[in-house]
mmCIF file of C-alpha atoms in Angstrom:
data_model
loop_
_atom_site.group_PDB
_atom_site.id
_atom_site.type_symbol
_atom_site.label_atom_id
_atom_site.label_comp_id
_atom_site.label_asym_id
_atom_site.label_seq_id
_atom_site.Cartn_x
_atom_site.Cartn_y
_atom_site.Cartn_z
ATOM 1 C CA MET A 190 -12.462 -66.785 18.032
ATOM 2 C CA SER A 191 -9.683 -64.295 19.328
ATOM 3 C CA ARG A 192 -8.845 -63.612 22.924
ATOM 4 C CA ILE A 193 -9.761 -59.912 24.057
ATOM 5 C CA ARG A 194 -6.552 -58.438 25.045
ATOM 6 C CA ARG A 195 -5.732 -55.228 27.563
ATOM 7 C CA ASP A 196 -4.478 -52.350 25.801
ATOM 8 C CA PRO A 197 -1.372 -51.176 28.664
ATOM 9 C CA ARG A 198 -1.877 -47.887 26.853
ATOM 10 C CA ALA A 199 -5.548 -47.579 28.526
ATOM 11 C CA ALA A 200 -4.390 -49.105 31.714
ATOM 12 C CA LEU A 201 -1.707 -46.349 32.231
ATOM 13 C CA LEU A 202 -4.048 -43.571 31.201
ATOM 14 C CA ALA A 203 -6.604 -44.722 33.620
ATOM 15 C CA VAL A 204 -4.290 -44.258 36.395
ATOM 16 C CA THR A 205 -2.448 -41.229 35.569
ATOM 17 C CA VAL A 206 -3.319 -37.934 37.859
ATOM 18 C CA ALA A 207 -0.725 -35.775 36.577
ATOM 19 C CA THR A 208 2.664 -35.638 34.289
ATOM 20 C CA ARG A 209 3.756 -32.645 35.162
ATOM 21 C CA PRO A 210 6.080 -31.170 36.728
ATOM 22 C CA ARG A 211 6.652 -35.114 37.170
ATOM 23 C CA LEU A 212 4.060 -38.254 36.155
ATOM 24 C CA ARG A 213 2.221 -39.401 39.393
ATOM 25 C CA ILE A 214 0.443 -42.608 38.857
ATOM 26 C CA ASP A 215 -1.897 -43.577 41.378
ATOM 27 C CA ARG A 216 -2.357 -47.533 40.864
ATOM 28 C CA ALA A 217 -4.967 -47.906 44.349
ATOM 29 C CA HIS A 218 -7.817 -46.201 42.011
ATOM 30 C CA ARG A 219 -8.008 -48.100 38.932
ATOM 31 C CA GLY A 220 -11.833 -48.054 38.495
ATOM 32 C CA ASP A 221 -13.270 -49.325 35.087
ATOM 33 C CA GLY A 222 -10.298 -47.927 33.270
ATOM 34 C CA LEU A 223 -8.557 -51.230 33.441
ATOM 35 C CA ARG A 224 -10.899 -53.385 32.024
ATOM 36 C CA ALA A 225 -10.350 -55.460 29.116
ATOM 37 C CA ASP A 226 -10.790 -53.155 26.077
ATOM 38 C CA PRO A 227 -13.343 -54.575 23.370
ATOM 39 C CA ALA A 228 -12.085 -55.838 20.126
ATOM 40 C CA PRO A 229 -12.068 -53.003 17.692
ATOM 41 C CA SER A 230 -14.404 -53.704 15.578
ATOM 42 C CA ALA A 231 -16.427 -53.288 18.294
ATOM 43 C CA ILE A 232 -15.395 -50.143 19.376
ATOM 44 C CA ALA A 233 -16.026 -49.030 15.172
ATOM 45 C CA GLU A 234 -19.401 -50.227 15.294
ATOM 46 C CA THR A 235 -20.783 -50.198 19.138
ATOM 47 C CA PRO A 236 -21.218 -46.343 20.890
ATOM 48 C CA PRO A 237 -19.920 -45.948 24.708
ATOM 49 C CA ARG A 238 -22.622 -47.756 26.386
ATOM 50 C CA ARG A 239 -24.352 -44.901 29.182
ATOM 51 C CA ILE A 240 -24.186 -46.118 32.542
ATOM 52 C CA ALA A 241 -27.915 -45.317 34.058
ATOM 53 C CA ILE A 242 -28.301 -45.810 37.752
ATOM 54 C CA ALA A 243 -32.448 -45.618 38.533
ATOM 55 C CA ASP A 244 -32.394 -46.214 42.065
ATOM 56 C CA PRO A 245 -29.213 -45.566 43.752
ATOM 57 C CA ALA A 246 -29.133 -46.888 47.279
ATOM 58 C CA TYR A 247 -27.337 -43.404 47.959
ATOM 59 C CA LEU A 248 -25.787 -40.233 46.380
ATOM 60 C CA VAL A 249 -22.279 -38.748 46.434
ATOM 61 C CA PHE A 250 -22.331 -34.733 46.041
ATOM 62 C CA ALA A 251 -19.087 -33.761 43.854
ATOM 63 C CA VAL A 252 -19.643 -29.663 44.103
ATOM 64 C CA ALA A 253 -17.206 -28.082 41.335
ATOM 65 C CA ASP A 254 -15.530 -24.807 41.044
ATOM 66 C CA VAL A 255 -16.631 -24.439 37.130
ATOM 67 C CA PRO A 256 -14.979 -20.743 36.436
ATOM 68 C CA GLY A 257 -16.023 -19.340 33.441
ATOM 69 C CA GLY A 258 -18.165 -22.478 33.132
ATOM 70 C CA THR A 259 -16.028 -25.140 31.860
ATOM 71 C CA LEU A 260 -14.798 -27.732 34.488
ATOM 72 C CA THR A 261 -11.185 -27.560 35.787
ATOM 73 C CA ARG A 262 -8.827 -30.415 36.047
ATOM 74 C CA HIS A 263 -9.305 -30.228 39.661
ATOM 75 C CA ASP A 264 -12.849 -30.446 39.693
ATOM 76 C CA ARG A 265 -12.605 -33.474 37.444
ATOM 77 C CA GLN A 266 -10.741 -35.090 39.810
ATOM 78 C CA VAL A 267 -13.165 -34.389 42.356
ATOM 79 C CA LEU A 268 -15.666 -36.280 40.529
ATOM 80 C CA GLY A 269 -13.129 -39.093 39.945
ATOM 81 C CA ALA A 270 -13.096 -39.282 43.747
ATOM 82 C CA ALA A 271 -16.632 -39.577 43.968
ATOM 83 C CA ARG A 272 -16.655 -42.170 41.849
ATOM 84 C CA LEU A 273 -15.019 -44.181 44.728
ATOM 85 C CA LEU A 274 -17.369 -43.794 46.731
ATOM 86 C CA ASP A 275 -20.127 -45.093 44.586
ATOM 87 C CA GLY A 276 -19.559 -48.915 45.952
ATOM 88 C CA GLY A 277 -19.279 -50.794 42.699
ATOM 89 C CA ASN A 278 -22.029 -48.028 40.827
ATOM 90 C CA GLN A 279 -24.698 -48.864 43.707
ATOM 91 C CA ALA A 280 -25.247 -45.292 44.265
ATOM 92 C CA ALA A 281 -25.117 -42.190 41.909
ATOM 93 C CA VAL A 282 -22.523 -39.380 41.729
ATOM 94 C CA VAL A 283 -24.213 -35.826 41.517
ATOM 95 C CA LEU A 284 -22.266 -33.262 40.014
ATOM 96 C CA VAL A 285 -23.160 -29.930 41.829
ATOM 97 C CA ALA A 286 -22.464 -26.886 39.493
ATOM 98 C CA PRO A 287 -23.563 -24.349 36.809
ATOM 99 C CA HIS A 288 -24.355 -25.480 33.845
ATOM 100 C CA THR A 289 -21.704 -26.411 31.631
ATOM 101 C CA ASP A 290 -21.780 -27.513 27.705
ATOM 102 C CA GLU A 291 -19.398 -30.312 28.812
ATOM 103 C CA ASP A 292 -20.399 -33.807 28.934
ATOM 104 C CA VAL A 293 -20.056 -34.525 32.511
ATOM 105 C CA GLY A 294 -21.918 -38.168 32.070
ATOM 106 C CA ALA A 295 -18.336 -38.578 30.643
ATOM 107 C CA LEU A 296 -16.866 -37.539 33.666
ATOM 108 C CA GLY A 297 -18.434 -40.020 35.959
ATOM 109 C CA ALA A 298 -21.717 -37.593 36.891
ATOM 110 C CA ASP A 299 -25.236 -39.778 37.306
ATOM 111 C CA ARG A 300 -26.874 -36.861 38.058
ATOM 112 C CA THR A 301 -26.548 -33.071 37.531
ATOM 113 C CA LEU A 302 -28.050 -30.448 40.264
ATOM 114 C CA PRO A 303 -28.390 -26.923 38.353
ATOM 115 C CA GLY A 304 -28.971 -23.980 40.336
ATOM 116 C CA ALA A 305 -27.481 -24.798 43.357
ATOM 117 C CA ARG A 306 -24.558 -22.567 42.662
ATOM 118 C CA ASN A 307 -24.170 -19.030 40.954
ATOM 119 C CA VAL A 308 -21.738 -17.640 38.996
ATOM 120 C CA SER A 309 -21.673 -14.007 40.755
ATOM 121 C CA TYR A 310 -19.715 -13.718 43.917
ATOM 122 C CA ASP A 311 -22.445 -14.884 46.565
ATOM 123 C CA PRO A 312 -20.346 -16.895 49.213
ATOM 124 C CA GLU A 313 -23.165 -17.118 51.442
ATOM 125 C CA GLY A 314 -25.847 -17.687 49.206
ATOM 126 C CA VAL A 315 -23.872 -20.317 47.244
ATOM 127 C CA ALA A 316 -23.640 -22.139 50.726
ATOM 128 C CA ALA A 317 -27.063 -21.748 52.075
ATOM 129 C CA ALA A 318 -28.375 -23.354 48.745
ATOM 130 C CA ILE A 319 -25.777 -26.428 48.877
ATOM 131 C CA ALA A 320 -26.597 -26.903 52.081
ATOM 132 C CA ALA A 321 -30.279 -26.763 51.691
ATOM 133 C CA ALA A 322 -29.243 -29.413 48.968
ATOM 134 C CA ILE A 323 -28.077 -31.935 51.384
ATOM 135 C CA ALA A 324 -30.659 -31.316 53.755
ATOM 136 C CA HIS A 325 -33.293 -32.613 50.996
ATOM 137 C CA HIS A 326 -31.148 -35.060 49.202
ATOM 138 C CA ARG A 327 -29.762 -36.489 51.908
ATOM 139 C CA PRO A 328 -26.211 -37.716 50.215
ATOM 140 C CA ARG A 329 -23.973 -39.603 51.761
ATOM 141 C CA HIS A 330 -20.702 -38.242 51.346
ATOM 142 C CA VAL A 331 -20.063 -34.216 49.656
ATOM 143 C CA LEU A 332 -16.771 -33.483 48.237
ATOM 144 C CA PHE A 333 -15.383 -30.140 47.541
ATOM 145 C CA PRO A 334 -11.926 -29.135 45.802
ATOM 146 C CA GLU A 335 -9.382 -28.132 48.017
ATOM 147 C CA SER A 336 -9.143 -24.506 45.982
ATOM 148 C CA ALA A 337 -9.528 -20.885 47.243
ATOM 149 C CA ASP A 338 -13.127 -21.347 46.174
ATOM 150 C CA GLY A 339 -14.119 -24.774 47.085
ATOM 151 C CA GLY A 340 -12.301 -24.649 50.120
ATOM 152 C CA ASP A 341 -14.382 -21.409 51.450
ATOM 153 C CA LEU A 342 -17.301 -22.807 50.438
ATOM 154 C CA ALA A 343 -16.820 -26.422 52.275
ATOM 155 C CA ARG A 344 -15.796 -24.636 55.335
ATOM 156 C CA ARG A 345 -19.368 -22.373 55.020
ATOM 157 C CA VAL A 346 -21.134 -25.458 54.467
ATOM 158 C CA ALA A 347 -19.559 -27.321 57.635
ATOM 159 C CA ALA A 348 -20.311 -24.526 59.850
ATOM 160 C CA LEU A 349 -24.340 -24.195 58.213
ATOM 161 C CA LEU A 350 -24.407 -27.967 58.808
ATOM 162 C CA ASP A 351 -22.938 -28.089 62.162
ATOM 163 C CA GLU A 352 -20.798 -30.994 61.079
ATOM 164 C CA PRO A 353 -16.644 -31.660 60.853
ATOM 165 C CA LEU A 354 -14.955 -31.291 57.403
ATOM 166 C CA PHE A 355 -12.013 -33.581 56.492
ATOM 167 C CA ASP A 356 -9.879 -31.438 54.552
ATOM 168 C CA SER A 357 -7.320 -32.027 51.529
ATOM 169 C CA VAL A 358 -7.655 -35.871 50.995
ATOM 170 C CA GLU A 359 -4.973 -37.123 49.129
ATOM 171 C CA ASN A 360 -6.317 -40.823 49.007
ATOM 172 C CA LEU A 361 -9.592 -42.194 49.013
ATOM 173 C CA SER A 362 -11.278 -45.222 48.816
ATOM 174 C CA ALA A 363 -15.117 -46.570 50.043
ATOM 175 C CA ARG A 364 -13.581 -47.738 53.793
ATOM 176 C CA VAL A 365 -10.339 -44.976 53.980
ATOM 177 C CA ALA A 366 -9.435 -41.002 53.837
ATOM 178 C CA ILE A 367 -6.147 -39.961 53.918
ATOM 179 C CA ARG A 368 -4.337 -36.848 54.414
ATOM 180 C CA PRO A 369 -1.089 -35.572 55.379
ATOM 181 C CA ALA A 370 -0.487 -34.161 59.326
ATOM 182 C CA THR A 371 2.561 -33.030 61.070
ATOM 183 C CA ALA A 372 3.983 -30.950 57.907
ATOM 184 C CA ARG A 373 3.508 -34.443 55.536
ATOM 185 C CA ARG A 374 5.993 -36.770 58.206
ATOM 186 C CA LEU A 375 2.804 -38.620 59.376
ATOM 187 C CA GLU A 376 -0.658 -39.720 57.404
ATOM 188 C CA TRP A 377 -4.182 -39.131 59.330
ATOM 189 C CA ARG A 378 -6.614 -42.281 58.301
ATOM 190 C CA ALA A 379 -10.298 -42.041 59.025
ATOM 191 C CA ALA A 380 -13.377 -43.351 57.484
ATOM 192 C CA PRO A 381 -14.691 -41.143 55.083
ATOM 193 C CA SER A 382 -16.521 -38.529 56.372
ATOM 194 C CA ARG A 383 -19.651 -36.626 55.296
ATOM 195 C CA LEU A 384 -17.848 -33.215 54.409
ATOM 196 C CA MET A 385 -14.380 -33.546 52.458
ATOM 197 C CA THR A 386 -12.532 -31.809 50.186
ATOM 198 C CA ILE A 387 -10.347 -33.194 47.564
ATOM 199 C CA ALA A 388 -6.178 -32.003 47.067
ATOM 200 C CA PRO A 389 -5.110 -31.195 43.616
ATOM 201 C CA ASP A 390 -3.407 -33.156 41.654
ATOM 202 C CA MET A 391 -3.668 -36.679 43.850
ATOM 203 C CA ILE A 392 -6.878 -38.240 42.707
ATOM 204 C CA ALA A 393 -6.978 -39.408 39.070
ATOM 205 C CA PRO A 394 -10.305 -37.871 37.258
ATOM 206 C CA TYR A 395 -12.831 -40.745 35.903
ATOM 207 C CA ARG A 396 -12.057 -42.711 32.528
ATOM 208 C CA GLY A 397 -14.387 -45.519 32.537
ATOM 209 C CA SER A 398 -17.837 -45.813 30.975
ATOM 210 C CA PRO A 399 -20.233 -42.718 30.537
ATOM 211 C CA HIS A 400 -22.819 -41.832 33.018
ATOM 212 C CA ASP A 401 -26.525 -40.882 32.181
ATOM 213 C CA ALA A 402 -26.092 -37.373 33.821
ATOM 214 C CA ALA A 403 -30.022 -37.228 34.241
ATOM 215 C CA PRO A 404 -30.960 -33.603 36.308
ATOM 216 C CA LEU A 405 -31.838 -33.644 39.629
ATOM 217 C CA ASP A 406 -34.156 -30.973 41.400
ATOM 218 C CA ALA A 407 -32.430 -28.281 43.852
ATOM 219 C CA PRO A 408 -34.302 -26.689 46.592
ATOM 220 C CA VAL A 409 -34.068 -22.935 46.725
ATOM 221 C CA PRO A 410 -33.212 -21.508 49.867
ATOM 222 C CA ASN A 411 -34.644 -18.252 51.572
ATOM 223 C CA PRO A 412 -31.680 -17.275 53.740
ATOM 224 C CA GLU A 413 -32.912 -14.867 56.712
ATOM 225 C CA SER A 414 -30.132 -12.297 56.991
ATOM 226 C CA ARG A 415 -26.403 -12.201 55.332
ATOM 227 C CA CYS A 416 -23.457 -10.710 56.540
ATOM 228 C CA ILE A 417 -22.514 -9.769 52.637
ATOM 229 C CA LEU A 418 -24.902 -7.112 51.749
ATOM 230 C CA ASN A 419 -23.421 -6.176 48.039
ATOM 231 C CA ALA A 420 -20.442 -7.943 46.196
ATOM 232 C CA GLU A 421 -18.785 -7.760 42.717
ATOM 233 C CA ARG A 422 -15.636 -8.947 40.980
ATOM 234 C CA VAL A 423 -13.618 -6.099 39.796
ATOM 235 C CA ALA A 424 -11.433 -6.177 36.800
ATOM 236 C CA VAL A 425 -7.798 -6.860 37.514
ATOM 237 C CA ASP A 426 -5.430 -5.259 34.311
ATOM 238 C CA ALA A 427 -3.607 -8.690 33.747
ATOM 239 C CA ALA A 428 -0.117 -6.902 33.670
ATOM 240 C CA ASP A 429 -0.412 -6.412 37.117
ATOM 241 C CA ILE A 430 -1.056 -9.797 38.217
ATOM 242 C CA PRO A 431 2.296 -11.709 39.816
ATOM 243 C CA LEU A 432 3.724 -14.253 37.019
ATOM 244 C CA ASP A 433 3.366 -16.736 39.623
ATOM 245 C CA GLU A 434 -0.602 -15.971 40.069
ATOM 246 C CA ALA A 435 -1.481 -15.863 36.320
ATOM 247 C CA ALA A 436 -3.602 -17.914 34.573
ATOM 248 C CA LEU A 437 -2.565 -17.002 30.954
ATOM 249 C CA VAL A 438 1.073 -15.831 30.330
ATOM 250 C CA ILE A 439 2.498 -14.721 26.812
ATOM 251 C CA ALA A 440 6.535 -14.874 26.472
ATOM 252 C CA ALA A 441 8.937 -13.038 24.385
ATOM 253 C CA GLY A 442 11.843 -14.730 23.641
ATOM 254 C CA ASN A 443 14.949 -14.368 21.277
ATOM 255 C CA GLY A 444 12.802 -14.456 17.888
ATOM 256 C CA VAL A 445 10.655 -11.322 19.376
ATOM 257 C CA THR A 446 12.063 -7.805 18.197
ATOM 258 C CA ASP A 447 8.584 -5.465 18.381
ATOM 259 C CA PHE A 448 8.444 -5.838 22.048
ATOM 260 C CA ALA A 449 5.922 -2.774 21.805
ATOM 261 C CA GLY A 450 3.624 -4.954 19.225
ATOM 262 C CA PHE A 451 4.441 -7.935 21.990
ATOM 263 C CA LEU A 452 3.044 -5.958 25.057
ATOM 264 C CA GLU A 453 0.054 -4.480 22.621
ATOM 265 C CA LEU A 454 -1.023 -8.318 22.145
ATOM 266 C CA ALA A 455 -0.711 -9.266 25.492
ATOM 267 C CA LEU A 456 -3.080 -6.158 26.479
ATOM 268 C CA ALA A 457 -5.482 -7.322 23.683
ATOM 269 C CA LEU A 458 -5.642 -11.243 24.986
ATOM 270 C CA GLY A 459 -6.080 -9.913 28.443
ATOM 271 C CA ALA A 460 -2.498 -12.238 29.313
ATOM 272 C CA THR A 461 0.115 -11.656 31.672
ATOM 273 C CA PRO A 462 3.690 -10.888 29.907
ATOM 274 C CA GLY A 463 6.527 -12.477 30.484
ATOM 275 C CA ALA A 464 10.068 -13.079 28.762
ATOM 276 C CA SER A 465 13.396 -15.477 28.734
ATOM 277 C CA ARG A 466 16.122 -14.782 30.473
ATOM 278 C CA VAL A 467 18.054 -13.838 27.435
ATOM 279 C CA VAL A 468 15.172 -10.770 26.649
ATOM 280 C CA CYS A 469 15.461 -9.850 30.730
ATOM 281 C CA ASP A 470 19.460 -9.815 30.273
ATOM 282 C CA ALA A 471 19.310 -7.770 27.222
ATOM 283 C CA GLY A 472 17.130 -5.160 29.041
ATOM 284 C CA HIS A 473 13.954 -5.497 26.869
ATOM 285 C CA LEU A 474 11.766 -6.195 29.457
ATOM 286 C CA PRO A 475 12.410 -5.986 33.202
ATOM 287 C CA ARG A 476 13.551 -8.858 35.088
ATOM 288 C CA ARG A 477 9.993 -9.026 37.157
ATOM 289 C CA LEU A 478 8.295 -10.575 33.894
ATOM 290 C CA GLN A 479 11.447 -13.576 33.544
ATOM 291 C CA VAL A 480 10.254 -17.009 33.947
ATOM 292 C CA GLY A 481 12.209 -19.646 34.472
ATOM 293 C CA ALA A 482 14.121 -21.485 37.336
ATOM 294 C CA SER A 483 16.063 -18.293 37.914
ATOM 295 C CA GLY A 484 13.193 -16.279 37.529
ATOM 296 C CA THR A 485 9.487 -16.784 37.991
ATOM 297 C CA VAL A 486 8.309 -20.956 38.177
ATOM 298 C CA LEU A 487 4.406 -20.468 36.812
ATOM 299 C CA ASN A 488 1.217 -22.183 37.547
ATOM 300 C CA ALA A 489 -0.408 -21.162 34.657
ATOM 301 C CA ASP A 490 -3.524 -22.529 33.091
ATOM 302 C CA CYS A 491 -2.110 -21.612 29.526
ATOM 303 C CA TYR A 492 1.439 -20.452 28.429
ATOM 304 C CA VAL A 493 2.379 -18.967 25.147
ATOM 305 C CA ALA A 494 6.049 -18.763 23.704
ATOM 306 C CA PHE A 495 6.920 -16.568 21.272
ATOM 307 C CA GLY A 496 10.561 -17.001 19.861
ATOM 308 C CA ILE A 497 11.605 -19.423 22.593
ATOM 309 C CA SER A 498 13.710 -22.084 22.218
ATOM 310 C CA GLY A 499 13.441 -23.737 25.500
ATOM 311 C CA ALA A 500 16.718 -23.876 27.306
ATOM 312 C CA PRO A 501 16.518 -26.613 30.590
ATOM 313 C CA GLN A 502 15.785 -23.267 32.642
ATOM 314 C CA HIS A 503 12.987 -21.804 31.371
ATOM 315 C CA LEU A 504 11.581 -25.898 30.517
ATOM 316 C CA GLN A 505 11.762 -25.980 34.871
ATOM 317 C CA GLY A 506 9.861 -22.844 35.470
ATOM 318 C CA ILE A 507 6.459 -24.032 33.234
ATOM 319 C CA GLY A 508 6.383 -27.765 34.355
ATOM 320 C CA GLN A 509 3.442 -27.222 36.059
ATOM 321 C CA VAL A 510 1.676 -25.045 33.840
ATOM 322 C CA GLU A 511 -1.407 -27.568 31.610
ATOM 323 C CA HIS A 512 -1.396 -25.896 28.446
ATOM 324 C CA VAL A 513 1.593 -24.857 26.414
ATOM 325 C CA ILE A 514 1.628 -23.121 22.876
ATOM 326 C CA ALA A 515 4.577 -22.861 20.876
ATOM 327 C CA VAL A 516 5.770 -19.896 17.833
ATOM 328 C CA ASN A 517 9.143 -20.975 16.808
ATOM 329 C CA THR A 518 11.065 -21.140 13.394
ATOM 330 C CA ASP A 519 12.768 -24.657 14.672
ATOM 331 C CA LEU A 520 10.873 -27.503 14.306
ATOM 332 C CA HIS A 521 13.103 -29.887 16.647
ATOM 333 C CA ALA A 522 13.217 -26.516 19.524
ATOM 334 C CA ALA A 523 12.748 -27.780 23.118
ATOM 335 C CA MET A 524 10.149 -26.059 23.118
ATOM 336 C CA ILE A 525 8.090 -27.144 20.245
ATOM 337 C CA ALA A 526 8.838 -30.686 21.977
ATOM 338 C CA ARG A 527 7.003 -29.691 25.342
ATOM 339 C CA ALA A 528 4.113 -27.979 23.425
ATOM 340 C CA GLU A 529 0.740 -28.933 23.530
ATOM 341 C CA LEU A 530 0.279 -27.168 19.927
ATOM 342 C CA ALA A 531 2.947 -25.663 17.763
ATOM 343 C CA ILE A 532 3.349 -22.945 15.219
ATOM 344 C CA VAL A 533 6.602 -23.493 13.244
ATOM 345 C CA ALA A 534 6.658 -19.854 12.182
ATOM 346 C CA ASP A 535 7.973 -16.619 12.340
ATOM 347 C CA ALA A 536 6.797 -15.262 16.004
ATOM 348 C CA GLN A 537 7.319 -11.447 14.870
ATOM 349 C CA ALA A 538 5.114 -12.538 11.770
ATOM 350 C CA ILE A 539 2.456 -14.247 13.955
ATOM 351 C CA MET A 540 2.025 -11.709 16.547
ATOM 352 C CA PRO A 541 0.532 -9.001 14.372
ATOM 353 C CA ALA A 542 -1.663 -11.282 12.764
ATOM 354 C CA LEU A 543 -3.261 -12.431 15.966
ATOM 355 C CA LEU A 544 -3.901 -8.541 16.378
ATOM 356 C CA ASP A 545 -5.446 -8.250 13.439
ATOM 357 C CA ALA A 546 -7.346 -11.305 13.813
ATOM 358 C CA LEU A 547 -8.361 -9.822 17.519
ATOM 359 C CA GLU A 548 -9.125 -6.185 15.849
ATOM 360 C CA SER A 549 -11.366 -7.974 13.708
ATOM 361 C CA ARG A 550 -13.449 -9.848 16.022
ATOM 362 C CA ARG A 551 -14.520 -6.671 18.169
#
């Protein structure tokens, strides 16, 4: 009988928190990702076994932002942090989020709490709903993402419950939570508190066996009074969003000649336009749109490069971008190597084809 061997690539993936702008590995959070892999024949014949915790010793809430109905990378890291507090599958991790079509059980959720948040802008109502769920289910820990919305929500819930909040946790275990202090010169260590926020790109997502993700009942609060009587999200023209705040950026390089068509495509996609240094030096687009180390460093979710070869300074400017798409005729361009999806074609021919496809959908 052959001995089961560990896959080193799977072991590395299990402890990888982020790959860009630089590789970050957290070997303290090994979880189930470093278990010995089954034999190849077992992988082909046996579906992944889902872990079901019928009678948990306690609950751990993981509150997610879920913008646009999709879990963000930060949300997945919050679920990974919650799994570190489960006491070896003795507790159930509860994902507190609006409905999503994703398989949240594969991300480590034992339960889901639907309806505890709603998609409209109602911070008081959302905080009251989560506070009511906490009072009803009495979880041992409640984790939030330390993001613009998640951090605000965590502080509202802490105020409603009159409990302390341990924020910006960067290292977490069942015994200790660690956050930076005094401008990152020191570390503040404490036992994991009930309410905590998780800093981005510090704790790896869960990559172990999938869990059951069964629904959990959510109590509906009825707050007596609210300070915010009416609020709505106002649409912003993507062209007016600063590059360092944009979520979707498309950029033109030396392979683009029709800049009016490029700006029309950016408007149709709802994307913020950008440019390489060559384009800005030639005066085709304003200098404020320049992407790169000598221009603007992006923190976007997606970046689409049309006709950009990928100079080192430009690649430095997109180091933190999660998804990169490149359109270039040069198969060996540095931007093609950096891209998650590469289209080897003339950018000037792809742009009108995209516009036609968008028009046909409308």
